[in-house]
Amino acid sequence: MLLQSVNLWNLAFYVFMVFMATLGLWDVFFGFEENKCSMSYMFEYPEYQKIELPKKLAKRYPAYELYLYGEGSYAEEHKILPLTGIPVLFLPGNAGSYKQVRSIGSIALRKAEDIDFKYHFDFFSVNFNEELVALYGGSLQKQTKFVHECIKTILKLYKGQEFAPKSVAIIGHSMGGLVARALLTLTNFKHDLINLLITQATPHVAPVMPLDRFITDFYMTVNNYWILNARQINLTTLSVAGGFRDYQVRSGLTFLPKLSHHTSALSVVSSAVPKTWVSTDHLSIVWCKQLQLTTVRAFFDLIDADTKQITQNSKKKLAVLTHHFIRHPSKHFEENPAIITDLTGTSMWVPVKVSKWTYVAYNESEKIYFTFPLENHRKIYTHAYCQSTMLDTNSWIFGCINSTSILQDYPSLSHLVVYVPSVHGTKFVVDCEFFKREARSLQLPVTHLFSFGLSSRKVVINTSGLYYNIELLNFGQIYQAFKINVVSKCSAVKEEITSIYKLHIPWSYEDSLTIAQVPSSTEISVKLHIAQPENYSHVALLKMYTSSDCKYEVTIKTSFSQILGQVREIPGWLIIYCCCLEYATMLDKEAKPYKVDPFVIIIKFLLGYKWFKELWDVLLLPELDAIVLTSQSMCFPLVSLILFLFGTCTAYWSGLLSSASVRLLSSLWLALKRPSELPKDIKMIPPDLPFLTIVLIIVSWTTCGALAILLSYLYYVFKIVHLQASLTTFKNSQPVNPKHSRRSEKKSNHHKDSSVHHLRLSANDAEDSLRMHSTVINLLTWIVLLSMPSLIYWLKNLRYYFKLNPDPCKPLAFILIPTMAILGNTYTVSIKSSKLLKTASQFPLPLAVGVIAFGSTHLYRVPCFVFIPLLLHALCNFM
């Protein structure tokens, strides 16, 4: 019976939309490289020593705790306080555990053992009771204040020591990084209590899912403070993103705001971190061995030998972080590197005059210096490139000084010198070449967004060079996504050869590395986390470190599935259609994007004028969400249309699902209970309804507003299921003869009384009412779903707090509960003559505009827009 009312063409369209959505979701969850992170293991059993907090503090924050991490003998020794190391505080994120500190804590302990504990770090971790702060923002301020107290408690543990610390370093994972930044907003917080902040997969720009106003208010407070006080903030901060493997937090949200006068902040994607070169998911970023090794190396390089604590020199801190996370020269960090080196001794000096040179070293008995005279090469070539397969942390390439040289770029350099050390039992290869930059730079325009992968463009590399730059023209937007296929063909290859393809994004640190064994065919995904800034002249590059024995063919084409995957933050796309009788049918008629989008586009355009912006501010209207999306580079071409189609598709299938669910539940009801009859007397307010409404409001006030909303929703569903069961019973009891059925229907309609309170419900009226309630249930379902995060948070913390405070759903619950109670007892026959019905029918369009304008990135506003037509619908019973 349900499928009889389904238009097959519409069904085919919505099935196609499901297929498209599946493609995008597949790309988000599975369309990335395999997890190349090595697991970090503990060499001894990890122990977490609980730090005793002051009684007042423990009573104020009963759900929170502070722990000290340790292993083996270190854990035993430090059970007796005070401590003597360098304090580092780990803050877990949404639903995170304090035990996640063990990976970096264990690696740091091994590093300290290697240097005989000349320096060592004490890793503390806060237990936030695995709170869901990404879904409920009401506890973020409480967490921030507790961390402040923890810092003061930690520093007291070192009191009386010779090298007692005056500040702590903080590592914040996910929302823990935002809590760390929020410390600076506290009125009584001293900024010098933190000497370094490293955040991992922290969404600094905006919340991933703004499900309540407390999250957005917290973000606004933190970000505004950091922007307005950038000159006074001298905290060195590093933000590390996980890359495309992290589908929970888009890496574009992790980049700290770049301010011209705030140079102590760095943002990088893990795939671009030297010696890491891997993308991490949201959890593996805390245990990825490659990344944690890099972090620990940076920590030890930050130590001041005089104070035996982390240096207070901001320039050194930034230099160390840049060395390890941005541009690693394959050498140990040197605070004051020697620029001039004397190459003395009895080494062999070998002059090389050719422009291309290869040397295979094996069991060299003495050091060799190969010298390349630059003066003649500079007349023909512009650049020199050298590569070595030997993993050495010492300098191996130098420039000889000659004050009489007349070279243009480096007038003081006369020779390039390549150093080959004496090695035993180790074989490695050194290659050098001189070339013109123009000859090694190729241009590859990307394919059009709507080519759908049907067309491609390619370049062919036939020359035998070692290094090439391929400029990816017209590539700079987040919504663009491509697949590059590199086919290498080699001649007379006897041993394994490695080629490296590096995607370099000059405007942000989000490079990625692909290593291929040639000859081979290698596929590379090309997409962005950060869009290209306006008026930025440099383009994205594919840097190819190749073999001189191979030829390469590079092909690029649009990846449509990855484009869908790039729309990773589906905004709130609920379109309000309240006063419709047949949900699926009216959705087909009324779901027209051209009725909604033009209003939003016009408003966005007018906000560019000062007079309109001033008028907007006078009316105290919030910022347009389209402007927020534009600032995050998430406002794509046709993105509104795409999201509108996906939203309509979701509404369509949810409508079918709710109708099927009601029919199924009514069948179960009939199987368990005796058949019920259609209401003989329609009463808008049954005797028990006021009492039930008051009880639910009390529940909302004393416990959790979302709980009361859920109970009201279940009551509403029960009323509709009961009506469906009554209608089914009535239809089954009617004669098969259609003429007799029509006569009975007319007779039933004839006996309707003019008084609303004594109307008899016919089968047709019951069917119309069920269609109306189907629409209401769909809208109420979205309200319930958007209120569930606070309910989950309340249930999880019920042993600590019986009443949720603050409660984002309480104001909505107070007005929604009576509205739902009235709607649950409303029938179409009782509101058809309402004078308010015609006015209420005009509201869906402006409310739909409001949802798109103000609810796209602020999902907590959507229930308010949904509630308005429901309230008007309920008032139709009285007016």
Short mmCIF file of C-alpha atoms in Angstrom, two decimals, residues 71-434:
data_model
loop_
_atom_site.label_atom_id
_atom_site.label_comp_id
_atom_site.label_asym_id
_atom_site.label_seq_id
_atom_site.Cartn_x
_atom_site.Cartn_y
_atom_site.Cartn_z
CA GLU A 71 56.97 2.75 33.61
CA GLY A 72 59.10 0.28 35.55
CA SER A 73 61.76 1.73 37.83
CA TYR A 74 60.85 5.31 36.83
CA ALA A 75 57.29 4.76 38.08
CA GLU A 76 58.56 3.26 41.35
CA GLU A 77 61.01 6.08 42.00
CA HIS A 78 58.48 8.81 41.36
CA LYS A 79 55.81 7.45 43.65
CA ILE A 80 57.69 9.44 46.27
CA LEU A 81 57.30 13.12 45.42
CA PRO A 82 58.61 15.78 44.72
CA LEU A 83 59.68 15.44 41.09
CA THR A 84 62.84 16.61 39.31
CA GLY A 85 62.05 16.55 35.58
CA ILE A 86 60.38 18.80 33.04
CA PRO A 87 56.56 18.84 33.30
CA VAL A 88 54.40 18.14 30.24
CA LEU A 89 50.61 18.04 30.55
CA PHE A 90 48.50 15.96 28.14
CA LEU A 91 44.86 16.97 27.58
CA PRO A 92 42.61 14.36 25.91
CA GLY A 93 39.84 15.41 23.56
CA ASN A 94 36.26 14.40 22.89
CA ALA A 95 35.63 11.02 24.57
CA GLY A 96 39.41 10.78 25.01
CA SER A 97 41.20 8.81 27.71
CA TYR A 98 43.96 10.07 29.98
CA LYS A 99 45.81 6.84 29.12
CA GLN A 100 46.48 8.14 25.60
CA VAL A 101 49.56 9.84 27.07
CA ARG A 102 51.38 6.50 27.22
CA SER A 103 52.75 6.58 23.64
CA ILE A 104 54.63 9.87 23.84
CA GLY A 105 55.42 9.30 27.53
CA SER A 106 57.06 5.95 26.83
CA ILE A 107 59.11 7.24 23.87
CA ALA A 108 60.30 10.23 25.92
CA LEU A 109 61.33 7.87 28.73
CA ARG A 110 63.38 5.73 26.32
CA LYS A 111 65.04 8.87 24.97
CA ALA A 112 65.93 9.96 28.51
CA GLU A 113 67.45 6.54 29.22
CA ASP A 114 69.65 6.91 26.12
CA ILE A 115 71.25 10.05 27.61
CA ASP A 116 71.45 8.56 31.15
CA PHE A 117 68.65 10.83 32.40
CA LYS A 118 70.70 13.97 31.91
CA TYR A 119 67.29 15.46 31.15
CA HIS A 120 63.91 13.80 31.43
CA PHE A 121 60.25 14.76 31.10
CA ASP A 122 57.42 14.06 33.53
CA PHE A 123 54.21 13.44 31.60
CA PHE A 124 50.95 14.27 33.36
CA SER A 125 47.51 13.55 31.98
CA VAL A 126 44.06 14.85 32.86
CA ASN A 127 41.10 12.50 33.16
CA PHE A 128 38.06 14.33 31.81
CA ASN A 129 35.87 11.24 32.31
CA GLU A 130 35.81 10.81 28.51
CA GLU A 131 33.25 13.59 28.21
CA LEU A 132 31.66 14.20 24.80
CA VAL A 133 32.67 17.85 24.57
CA ALA A 134 32.47 17.89 20.76
CA LEU A 135 28.73 17.21 21.09
CA TYR A 136 27.96 19.17 24.25
CA GLY A 137 29.86 22.40 24.90
CA GLY A 138 28.49 23.13 28.35
CA SER A 139 31.49 21.53 30.11
CA LEU A 140 34.30 23.18 28.09
CA GLN A 141 34.60 26.14 30.47
CA LYS A 142 34.60 23.77 33.44
CA GLN A 143 37.40 21.71 31.88
CA THR A 144 39.42 24.87 31.26
CA LYS A 145 39.20 25.97 34.88
CA PHE A 146 40.16 22.49 36.09
CA VAL A 147 43.25 22.46 33.85
CA HIS A 148 44.29 25.79 35.38
CA GLU A 149 44.13 24.23 38.84
CA CYS A 150 46.06 21.19 37.57
CA ILE A 151 48.91 23.39 36.30
CA LYS A 152 49.23 25.05 39.71
CA THR A 153 49.16 21.62 41.39
CA ILE A 154 51.84 20.24 39.05
CA LEU A 155 54.24 23.13 39.67
CA LYS A 156 53.88 22.63 43.44
CA LEU A 157 55.24 19.09 43.00
CA TYR A 158 58.63 20.58 42.08
CA LYS A 159 58.77 23.04 44.95
CA GLY A 160 62.18 23.22 46.58
CA GLN A 161 64.08 21.62 43.70
CA GLU A 162 67.25 23.22 42.33
CA PHE A 163 65.85 23.50 38.80
CA ALA A 164 62.18 23.82 39.65
CA PRO A 165 60.03 24.68 36.62
CA LYS A 166 57.92 27.81 36.51
CA SER A 167 55.76 26.67 33.60
CA VAL A 168 54.52 23.55 31.82
CA ALA A 169 54.33 22.39 28.22
CA ILE A 170 50.92 21.23 27.03
CA ILE A 171 49.98 18.65 24.41
CA GLY A 172 46.29 18.82 23.54
CA HIS A 173 44.53 16.22 21.43
CA SER A 174 41.37 17.21 19.58
CA MET A 175 39.21 19.43 21.83
CA GLY A 176 41.92 19.27 24.48
CA GLY A 177 43.96 21.64 22.32
CA LEU A 178 41.10 24.14 22.31
CA VAL A 179 40.79 23.88 26.10
CA ALA A 180 44.51 24.68 26.33
CA ARG A 181 44.08 27.80 24.20
CA ALA A 182 41.09 28.79 26.35
CA LEU A 183 43.31 28.97 29.43
CA LEU A 184 44.53 32.36 28.25
CA THR A 185 40.97 33.72 28.38
CA LEU A 186 40.63 33.10 32.13
CA THR A 187 40.77 36.36 34.08
CA ASN A 188 43.18 35.08 36.76
CA PHE A 189 45.42 33.02 34.48
CA LYS A 190 49.09 33.99 34.12
CA HIS A 191 50.28 33.49 30.56
CA ASP A 192 53.78 32.50 31.61
CA LEU A 193 52.44 29.29 33.20
CA ILE A 194 52.57 27.71 29.71
CA ASN A 195 55.85 27.67 27.81
CA LEU A 196 54.77 25.60 24.79
CA LEU A 197 51.52 24.35 23.26
CA ILE A 198 51.28 21.50 20.75
CA THR A 199 47.84 20.53 19.51
CA GLN A 200 47.01 17.37 17.61
CA ALA A 201 43.95 17.23 15.32
CA THR A 202 42.37 20.20 17.13
CA PRO A 203 39.63 22.07 15.22
CA HIS A 204 40.77 25.61 15.99
CA VAL A 205 38.76 27.50 13.37
CA ALA A 206 35.24 26.26 14.15
CA PRO A 207 33.48 23.28 15.73
CA VAL A 208 32.96 20.25 13.53
CA MET A 209 29.32 19.94 14.59
CA PRO A 210 27.95 23.05 16.34
CA LEU A 211 25.11 21.26 18.09
CA ASP A 212 24.58 23.78 20.88
CA ARG A 213 25.25 27.46 21.43
CA PHE A 214 27.72 26.76 24.24
CA ILE A 215 30.21 25.30 21.74
CA THR A 216 29.95 28.25 19.36
CA ASP A 217 30.13 30.77 22.22
CA PHE A 218 33.25 29.04 23.57
CA TYR A 219 34.89 29.11 20.14
CA MET A 220 34.00 32.75 19.67
CA THR A 221 35.45 33.68 23.05
CA VAL A 222 38.72 31.81 22.45
CA ASN A 223 39.32 32.89 18.85
CA ASN A 224 38.36 36.53 19.47
CA TYR A 225 40.72 36.70 22.43
CA TRP A 226 43.64 35.27 20.46
CA ILE A 227 43.01 37.66 17.58
CA LEU A 228 42.53 40.80 19.66
CA ASN A 229 45.46 40.06 21.99
CA ALA A 230 47.86 38.61 19.44
CA ARG A 231 50.55 41.16 20.27
CA GLN A 232 50.49 40.26 23.96
CA ILE A 233 50.38 36.48 23.43
CA ASN A 234 53.93 35.16 23.35
CA LEU A 235 53.02 31.48 23.51
CA THR A 236 54.75 29.31 20.89
CA THR A 237 52.01 27.14 19.40
CA LEU A 238 52.14 24.24 16.95
CA SER A 239 49.03 22.69 15.40
CA VAL A 240 49.39 19.27 13.74
CA ALA A 241 46.55 17.94 11.58
CA GLY A 242 46.00 14.33 10.60
CA GLY A 243 45.34 14.82 6.89
CA PHE A 244 42.75 13.02 4.82
CA ARG A 245 42.75 9.90 7.01
CA ASP A 246 41.16 12.00 9.75
CA TYR A 247 37.54 12.07 8.60
CA GLN A 248 36.34 13.37 11.99
CA VAL A 249 38.19 16.71 11.90
CA ARG A 250 38.85 18.26 8.50
CA SER A 251 42.44 19.47 8.46
CA GLY A 252 41.38 22.89 7.20
CA LEU A 253 39.82 23.51 10.62
CA THR A 254 43.12 22.85 12.44
CA PHE A 255 45.10 25.73 10.93
CA LEU A 256 45.69 28.53 13.39
CA PRO A 257 44.84 32.03 12.13
CA LYS A 258 47.82 33.68 10.44
CA LEU A 259 48.34 37.18 11.78
CA SER A 260 51.09 39.46 10.50
CA HIS A 261 52.21 40.34 14.02
CA HIS A 262 51.83 36.84 15.48
CA THR A 263 54.74 34.75 14.25
CA SER A 264 54.86 32.18 17.07
CA ALA A 265 52.17 29.92 15.58
CA LEU A 266 52.78 27.08 13.13
CA SER A 267 50.24 24.80 11.46
CA VAL A 268 51.17 21.65 9.56
CA VAL A 269 49.58 18.44 8.28
CA SER A 270 51.23 15.23 9.48
CA SER A 271 51.84 14.09 5.89
CA ALA A 272 54.13 17.12 5.47
CA VAL A 273 56.13 16.60 8.68
CA PRO A 274 59.71 15.53 7.83
CA LYS A 275 60.60 11.98 8.89
CA THR A 276 56.88 11.32 9.37
CA TRP A 277 55.33 11.69 5.90
CA VAL A 278 52.13 9.82 6.82
CA SER A 279 48.51 10.78 7.24
CA THR A 280 46.93 9.84 10.57
CA ASP A 281 43.35 9.29 11.61
CA HIS A 282 41.85 11.10 14.57
CA LEU A 283 42.99 8.54 17.15
CA SER A 284 46.25 7.28 15.66
CA ILE A 285 47.73 10.78 15.76
CA VAL A 286 48.39 10.24 19.50
CA TRP A 287 50.17 6.88 19.02
CA CYS A 288 51.71 7.18 15.53
CA LYS A 289 55.35 6.27 16.20
CA GLN A 290 56.80 8.42 13.40
CA LEU A 291 55.00 11.54 14.63
CA GLN A 292 55.67 10.91 18.33
CA LEU A 293 59.38 10.40 17.64
CA THR A 294 59.47 13.77 15.88
CA THR A 295 57.66 15.40 18.80
CA VAL A 296 60.00 13.90 21.40
CA ARG A 297 63.10 14.96 19.41
CA ALA A 298 61.73 18.49 19.36
CA PHE A 299 61.11 18.42 23.12
CA PHE A 300 64.69 17.43 23.90
CA ASP A 301 66.07 20.07 21.53
CA LEU A 302 64.00 22.68 23.36
CA ILE A 303 65.82 22.12 26.67
CA ASP A 304 67.96 24.95 28.00
CA ALA A 305 71.21 23.49 29.36
CA ASP A 306 71.44 26.19 32.04
CA THR A 307 67.95 25.87 33.55
CA LYS A 308 67.37 22.20 32.59
CA GLN A 309 63.87 23.24 31.58
CA ILE A 310 62.27 24.18 28.28
CA THR A 311 63.86 27.37 26.98
CA GLN A 312 62.09 30.67 27.39
CA ASN A 313 63.62 31.98 24.17
CA SER A 314 60.72 32.30 21.73
CA LYS A 315 62.99 32.45 18.69
CA LYS A 316 64.73 29.22 19.64
CA LYS A 317 61.40 27.48 20.29
CA LEU A 318 60.11 28.50 16.88
CA ALA A 319 63.40 27.48 15.24
CA VAL A 320 63.28 24.03 16.85
CA LEU A 321 59.66 23.43 15.81
CA THR A 322 60.40 24.65 12.28
CA HIS A 323 63.43 22.34 12.11
CA HIS A 324 61.51 19.22 13.14
CA PHE A 325 58.03 19.86 11.72
CA ILE A 326 58.50 22.12 8.70
CA ARG A 327 61.93 22.03 7.05
CA HIS A 328 64.30 19.31 8.25
CA PRO A 329 67.77 19.45 6.63
CA SER A 330 68.52 15.83 7.68
CA LYS A 331 70.82 17.12 10.41
CA HIS A 332 70.64 17.50 14.15
CA PHE A 333 69.31 20.84 15.31
CA GLU A 334 71.99 23.48 15.86
CA GLU A 335 71.03 26.71 17.55
CA ASN A 336 74.00 28.54 16.01
CA PRO A 337 75.13 26.44 13.04
CA ALA A 338 78.61 26.96 11.71
CA ILE A 339 78.26 28.67 8.34
CA ILE A 340 81.95 28.37 7.47
CA THR A 341 83.76 25.04 7.73
CA ASP A 342 87.42 24.32 7.02
CA LEU A 343 87.74 21.20 4.87
CA THR A 344 91.22 20.09 5.96
CA GLY A 345 93.05 16.83 6.36
CA THR A 346 94.56 14.20 4.07
CA SER A 347 91.34 13.58 2.15
CA MET A 348 91.32 12.94 -1.58
CA TRP A 349 90.11 15.81 -3.77
CA VAL A 350 88.63 14.87 -7.15
CA PRO A 351 87.61 17.56 -9.69
CA VAL A 352 84.43 16.95 -11.73
CA LYS A 353 83.80 19.01 -14.85
CA VAL A 354 80.80 17.20 -16.38
CA SER A 355 77.25 18.51 -15.91
CA LYS A 356 75.85 15.13 -14.88
CA TRP A 357 77.65 12.81 -12.50
CA THR A 358 77.01 9.58 -10.59
CA TYR A 359 79.24 7.91 -8.02
CA VAL A 360 78.71 4.51 -6.39
CA ALA A 361 80.48 4.25 -3.03
CA TYR A 362 81.27 0.91 -1.46
CA ASN A 363 83.90 0.13 1.20
CA GLU A 364 85.62 3.47 0.79
CA SER A 365 88.91 3.51 2.74
CA GLU A 366 89.26 7.29 2.91
CA LYS A 367 87.21 10.43 2.62
CA ILE A 368 86.73 11.96 -0.81
CA TYR A 369 85.79 15.52 -1.81
CA PHE A 370 84.37 15.90 -5.33
CA THR A 371 84.63 19.49 -6.56
CA PHE A 372 82.45 21.05 -9.27
CA PRO A 373 83.70 24.40 -10.71
CA LEU A 374 80.69 26.71 -10.90
CA GLU A 375 81.88 29.50 -13.13
CA ASN A 376 81.59 27.62 -16.43
CA HIS A 377 78.38 25.82 -15.40
CA ARG A 378 76.73 29.08 -14.43
CA LYS A 379 77.03 30.35 -17.99
CA ILE A 380 74.80 27.49 -19.23
CA TYR A 381 72.75 26.31 -16.25
CA THR A 382 70.74 27.96 -13.48
CA HIS A 383 70.44 25.23 -10.82
CA ALA A 384 72.34 22.29 -9.38
CA TYR A 385 70.73 19.22 -7.81
CA CYS A 386 72.38 16.44 -5.79
CA GLN A 387 70.91 13.38 -4.09
CA SER A 388 72.41 10.64 -1.96
CA THR A 389 71.06 7.32 -0.70
CA MET A 390 73.27 7.40 2.40
CA LEU A 391 71.41 8.21 5.62
CA ASP A 392 73.87 10.57 7.25
CA THR A 393 73.13 13.43 9.64
CA ASN A 394 76.35 15.28 8.83
CA SER A 395 76.80 17.93 6.16
CA TRP A 396 77.85 16.43 2.84
CA ILE A 397 77.48 19.31 0.36
CA PHE A 398 79.45 22.57 0.58
CA GLY A 399 80.30 25.69 -1.41
CA CYS A 400 83.90 26.88 -1.68
CA ILE A 401 84.56 30.57 -1.06
CA ASN A 402 86.52 32.61 -3.57
CA SER A 403 86.37 36.36 -3.17
CA THR A 404 87.43 36.92 -6.81
CA SER A 405 84.54 34.92 -8.26
CA ILE A 406 82.08 36.79 -10.48
CA LEU A 407 79.05 34.42 -10.14
CA GLN A 408 75.74 36.25 -10.25
CA ASP A 409 73.68 34.52 -7.53
CA TYR A 410 76.48 33.51 -5.18
CA PRO A 411 79.47 35.75 -5.97
CA SER A 412 81.49 34.27 -3.10
CA LEU A 413 81.20 30.63 -4.29
CA SER A 414 83.62 29.23 -6.81
CA HIS A 415 83.06 25.47 -6.42
CA LEU A 416 80.38 23.03 -5.31
CA VAL A 417 81.87 20.30 -3.12
CA VAL A 418 80.28 16.90 -2.46
CA TYR A 419 81.68 14.98 0.49
CA VAL A 420 81.79 11.15 0.50
CA PRO A 421 82.86 9.73 3.89
CA SER A 422 84.84 6.55 4.37
CA VAL A 423 82.43 3.66 4.82
CA HIS A 424 82.85 -0.06 5.37
CA GLY A 425 80.29 -2.59 4.23
CA THR A 426 77.82 0.08 3.14
CA LYS A 427 76.89 0.83 -0.44
CA PHE A 428 75.28 4.07 -1.50
CA VAL A 429 74.89 6.21 -4.60
CA VAL A 430 75.47 9.94 -5.07
CA ASP A 431 74.03 11.74 -8.11
CA CYS A 432 74.54 15.36 -9.17
CA GLU A 433 73.47 17.35 -12.20
CA PHE A 434 73.32 20.91 -13.45
#
